[in-house]
Short mmCIF file of C-alpha atoms in Angstrom, two decimals:
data_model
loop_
_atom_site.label_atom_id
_atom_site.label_comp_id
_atom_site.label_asym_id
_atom_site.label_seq_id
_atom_site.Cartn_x
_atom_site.Cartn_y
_atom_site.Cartn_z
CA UNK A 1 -9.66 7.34 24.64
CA UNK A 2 -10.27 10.82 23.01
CA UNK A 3 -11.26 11.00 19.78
CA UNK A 4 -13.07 13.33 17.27
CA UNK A 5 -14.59 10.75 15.46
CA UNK A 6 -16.60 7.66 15.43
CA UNK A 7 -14.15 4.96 17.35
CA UNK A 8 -12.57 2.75 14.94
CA UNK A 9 -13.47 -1.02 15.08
CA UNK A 10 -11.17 -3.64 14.30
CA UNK A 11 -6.78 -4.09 13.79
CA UNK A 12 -5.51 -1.20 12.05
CA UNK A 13 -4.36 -2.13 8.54
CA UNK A 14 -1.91 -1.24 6.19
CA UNK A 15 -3.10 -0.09 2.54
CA UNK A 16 -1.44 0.20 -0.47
CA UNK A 17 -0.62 3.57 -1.54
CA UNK A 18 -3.49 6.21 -2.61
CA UNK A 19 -3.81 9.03 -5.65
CA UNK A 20 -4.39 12.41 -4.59
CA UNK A 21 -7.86 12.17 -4.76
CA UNK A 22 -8.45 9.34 -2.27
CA UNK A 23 -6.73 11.28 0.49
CA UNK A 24 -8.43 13.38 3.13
CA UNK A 25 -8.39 17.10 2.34
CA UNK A 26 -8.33 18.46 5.48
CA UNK A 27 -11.32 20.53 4.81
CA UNK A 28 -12.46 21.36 8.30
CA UNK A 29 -9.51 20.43 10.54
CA UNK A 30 -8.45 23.80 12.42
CA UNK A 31 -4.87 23.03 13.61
CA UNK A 32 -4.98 25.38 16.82
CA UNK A 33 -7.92 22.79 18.03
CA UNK A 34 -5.73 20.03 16.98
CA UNK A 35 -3.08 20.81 19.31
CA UNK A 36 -5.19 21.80 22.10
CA UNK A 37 -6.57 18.09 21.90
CA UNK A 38 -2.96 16.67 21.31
CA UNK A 39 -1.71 18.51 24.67
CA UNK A 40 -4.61 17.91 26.68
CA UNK A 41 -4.26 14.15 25.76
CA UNK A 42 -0.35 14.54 26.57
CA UNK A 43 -1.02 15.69 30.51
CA UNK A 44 -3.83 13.19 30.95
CA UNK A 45 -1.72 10.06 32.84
CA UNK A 46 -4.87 8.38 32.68
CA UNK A 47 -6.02 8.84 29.02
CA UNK A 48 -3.35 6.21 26.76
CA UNK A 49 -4.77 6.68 23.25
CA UNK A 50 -6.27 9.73 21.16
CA UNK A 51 -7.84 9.29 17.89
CA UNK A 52 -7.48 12.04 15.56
CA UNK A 53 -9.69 13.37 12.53
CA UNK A 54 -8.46 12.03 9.08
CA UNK A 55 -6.21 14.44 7.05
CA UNK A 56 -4.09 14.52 4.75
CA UNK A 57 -1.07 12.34 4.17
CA UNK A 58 1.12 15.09 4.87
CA UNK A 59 -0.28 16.58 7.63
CA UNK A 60 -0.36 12.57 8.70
CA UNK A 61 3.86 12.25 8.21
CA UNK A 62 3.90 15.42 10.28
CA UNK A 63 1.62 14.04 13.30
CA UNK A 64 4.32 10.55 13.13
CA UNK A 65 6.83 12.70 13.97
CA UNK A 66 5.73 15.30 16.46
CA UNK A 67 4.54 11.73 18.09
CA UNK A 68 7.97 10.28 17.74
CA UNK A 69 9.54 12.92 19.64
CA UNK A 70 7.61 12.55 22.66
CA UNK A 71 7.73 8.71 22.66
CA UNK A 72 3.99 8.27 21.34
CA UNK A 73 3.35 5.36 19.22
CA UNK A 74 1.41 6.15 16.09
CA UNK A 75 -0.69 4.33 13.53
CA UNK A 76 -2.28 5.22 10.85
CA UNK A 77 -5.66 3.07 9.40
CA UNK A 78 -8.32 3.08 7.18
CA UNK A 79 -8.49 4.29 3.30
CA UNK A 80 -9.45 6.67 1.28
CA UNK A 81 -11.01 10.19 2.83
CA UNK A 82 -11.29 8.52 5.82
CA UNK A 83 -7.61 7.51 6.86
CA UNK A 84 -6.47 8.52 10.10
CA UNK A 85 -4.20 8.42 13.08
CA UNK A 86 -4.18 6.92 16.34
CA UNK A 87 -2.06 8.08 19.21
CA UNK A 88 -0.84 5.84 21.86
CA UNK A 89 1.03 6.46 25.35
CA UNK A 90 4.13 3.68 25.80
CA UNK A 91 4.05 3.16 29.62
CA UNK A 92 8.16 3.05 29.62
CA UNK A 93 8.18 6.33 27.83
CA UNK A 94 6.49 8.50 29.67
CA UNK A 95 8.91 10.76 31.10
CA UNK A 96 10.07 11.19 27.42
CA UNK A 97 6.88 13.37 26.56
CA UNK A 98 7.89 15.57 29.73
CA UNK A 99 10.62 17.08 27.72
CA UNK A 100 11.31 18.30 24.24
CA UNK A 101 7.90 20.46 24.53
CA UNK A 102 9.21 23.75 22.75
CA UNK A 103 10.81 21.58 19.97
CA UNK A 104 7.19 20.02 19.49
CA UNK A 105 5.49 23.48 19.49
CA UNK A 106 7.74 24.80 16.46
CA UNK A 107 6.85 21.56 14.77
CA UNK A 108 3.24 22.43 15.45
CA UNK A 109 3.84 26.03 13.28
CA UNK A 110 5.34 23.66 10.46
CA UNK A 111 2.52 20.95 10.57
CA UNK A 112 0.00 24.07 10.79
CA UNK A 113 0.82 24.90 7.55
CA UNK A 114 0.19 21.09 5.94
CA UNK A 115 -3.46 22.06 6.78
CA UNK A 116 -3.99 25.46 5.97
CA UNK A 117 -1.54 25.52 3.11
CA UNK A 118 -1.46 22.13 2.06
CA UNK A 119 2.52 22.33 2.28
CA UNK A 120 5.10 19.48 2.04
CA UNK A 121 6.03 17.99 5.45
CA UNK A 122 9.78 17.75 5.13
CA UNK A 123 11.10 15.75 8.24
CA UNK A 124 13.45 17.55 10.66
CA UNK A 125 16.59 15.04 9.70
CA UNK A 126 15.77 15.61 5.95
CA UNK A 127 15.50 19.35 6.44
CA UNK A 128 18.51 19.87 8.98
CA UNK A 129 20.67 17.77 5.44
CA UNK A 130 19.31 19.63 2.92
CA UNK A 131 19.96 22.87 5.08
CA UNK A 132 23.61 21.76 5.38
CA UNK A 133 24.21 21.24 2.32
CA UNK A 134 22.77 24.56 0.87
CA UNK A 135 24.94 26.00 3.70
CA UNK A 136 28.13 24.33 2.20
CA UNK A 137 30.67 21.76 3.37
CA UNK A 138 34.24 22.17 3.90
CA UNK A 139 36.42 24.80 2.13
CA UNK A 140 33.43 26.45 0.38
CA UNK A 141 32.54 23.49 -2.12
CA UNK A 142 28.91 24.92 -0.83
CA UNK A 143 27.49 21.47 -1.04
CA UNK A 144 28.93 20.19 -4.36
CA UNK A 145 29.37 16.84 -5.36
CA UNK A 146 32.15 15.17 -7.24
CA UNK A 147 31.87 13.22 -10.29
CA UNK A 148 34.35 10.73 -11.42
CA UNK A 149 37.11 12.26 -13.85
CA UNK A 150 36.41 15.87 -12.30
CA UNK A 151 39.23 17.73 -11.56
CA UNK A 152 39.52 18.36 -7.65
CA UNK A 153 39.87 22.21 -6.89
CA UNK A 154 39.84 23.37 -10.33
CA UNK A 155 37.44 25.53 -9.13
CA UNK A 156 39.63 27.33 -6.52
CA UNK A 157 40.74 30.49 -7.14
CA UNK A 158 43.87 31.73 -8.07
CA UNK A 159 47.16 32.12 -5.68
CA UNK A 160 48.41 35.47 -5.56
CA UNK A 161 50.92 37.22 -3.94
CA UNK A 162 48.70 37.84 -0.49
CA UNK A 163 49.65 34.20 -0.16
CA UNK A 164 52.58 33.52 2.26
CA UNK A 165 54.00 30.29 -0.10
CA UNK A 166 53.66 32.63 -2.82
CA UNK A 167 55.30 35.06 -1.04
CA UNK A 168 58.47 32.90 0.28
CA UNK A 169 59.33 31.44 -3.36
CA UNK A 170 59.56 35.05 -4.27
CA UNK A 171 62.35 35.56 -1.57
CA UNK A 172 64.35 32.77 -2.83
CA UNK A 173 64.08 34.28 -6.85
CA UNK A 174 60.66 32.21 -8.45
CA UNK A 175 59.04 34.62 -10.13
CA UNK A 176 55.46 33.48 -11.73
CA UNK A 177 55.20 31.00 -14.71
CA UNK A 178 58.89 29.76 -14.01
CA UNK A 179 59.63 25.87 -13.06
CA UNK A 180 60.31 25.02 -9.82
CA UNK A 181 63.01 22.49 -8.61
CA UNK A 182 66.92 22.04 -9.68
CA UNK A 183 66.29 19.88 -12.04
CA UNK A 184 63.89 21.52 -13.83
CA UNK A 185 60.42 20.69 -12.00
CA UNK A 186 57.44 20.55 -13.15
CA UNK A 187 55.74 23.62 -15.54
CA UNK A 188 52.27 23.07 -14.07
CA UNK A 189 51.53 21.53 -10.98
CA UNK A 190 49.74 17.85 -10.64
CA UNK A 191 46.13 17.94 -10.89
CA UNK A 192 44.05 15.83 -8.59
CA UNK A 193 41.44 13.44 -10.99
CA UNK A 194 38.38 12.40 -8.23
CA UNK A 195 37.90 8.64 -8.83
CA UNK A 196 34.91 6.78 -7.21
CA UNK A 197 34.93 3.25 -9.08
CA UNK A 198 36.76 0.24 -7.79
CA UNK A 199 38.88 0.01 -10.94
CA UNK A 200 42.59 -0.13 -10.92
CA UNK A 201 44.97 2.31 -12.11
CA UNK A 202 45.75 0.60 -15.15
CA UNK A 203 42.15 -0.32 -16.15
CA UNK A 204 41.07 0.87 -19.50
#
């Protein structure tokens, strides 16, 4: 087993959360040597576990999932300045950390940055949802949310006459602000009230 520290005796164990000021803080840890270790551990077949340096609990969420991609096991033990991770090789996995290699690199660049910078670690599913939903969903709501009673669309603009159903009740004599219908019609169309209880209709 590789390892850049001491080897750790005993069952890893879980802890209870830590403040700030328990945690490692990296001081030390150069990330290019880091990943040097991590892929020289990767094309060992013979090598099955690699200990790594404690750092910092985000640098530590990052390492979990750069791990999980190649179908490593990780655990992290110990408390305090001195919690760390352990990598392990799953026998039935192994042709999984063939693959996926340039997605782990660009994670590399992002967990870099949890050590220099002390920066977030924002997981790739949580990232890829919030980037969606800054992007915007469907018909350029751009990601906003309804709220029971809100009026659906009442931010949409405007119909002018560039529209075609605009356009057609023109050629058969509607002209803007008038009914529509023979029997009168309505003067404003129905507006669409979002609703997310279980409540009836009738429930006041």
């Amino acid at each position: 087993m590789q390892s850049a520290k001491p080897k750790h005796q005993g069952n890893p164990k879980k802890i209870s959360k830590k403040s700030k000021k328990d945690e490692p803080d990296n001081e030390g840890l150069d990330p290019k040597t880091i990943e040097a270790i991590f892929w020289e551990f990767i094309d060992d077949d013979e090598d099955m576990e690699l200990q790594l340096p404690p750092m910092s609990r985000e640098s530590r969420k990052g390492m979990h999932e750069i791990a999980g991609i190649l179908g490593l096991k990780s655990v992290s033990f110990g408390s305090g300045a001195s919690r760390a991770t352990t990598l392990s090789k799953i026998p039935k996995k192994m042709n999984q950390r063939r693959g996926n290699r340039a997605q782990v690199r660009e994670l590399f660049e992002r967990w870099a940055k949890t050590v220099v910078a002390g920066e977030e670690w924002v997981d790739s599913k949580t990232k890829g949802k919030k980037k969606k939903e800054a992007g915007g969903g469907a018909r350029g709501t751009k990601g906003r949310k309804h709220k029971e009673g809100d009026i659906v669309g009442q931010h949409a603009a405007k119909i002018d006459e560039a529209n075609v159903g605009y356009q057609l009740l023109q050629a058969m004599g509607w002209t803007e602000g008038a009914r529509i219908g023979a029997s009168g019609g309505l003067e404003a169309p129905l507006k669409a009230v979002f609703k997310s209880t279980r409540l009836g209709l009738g429930h006041f």
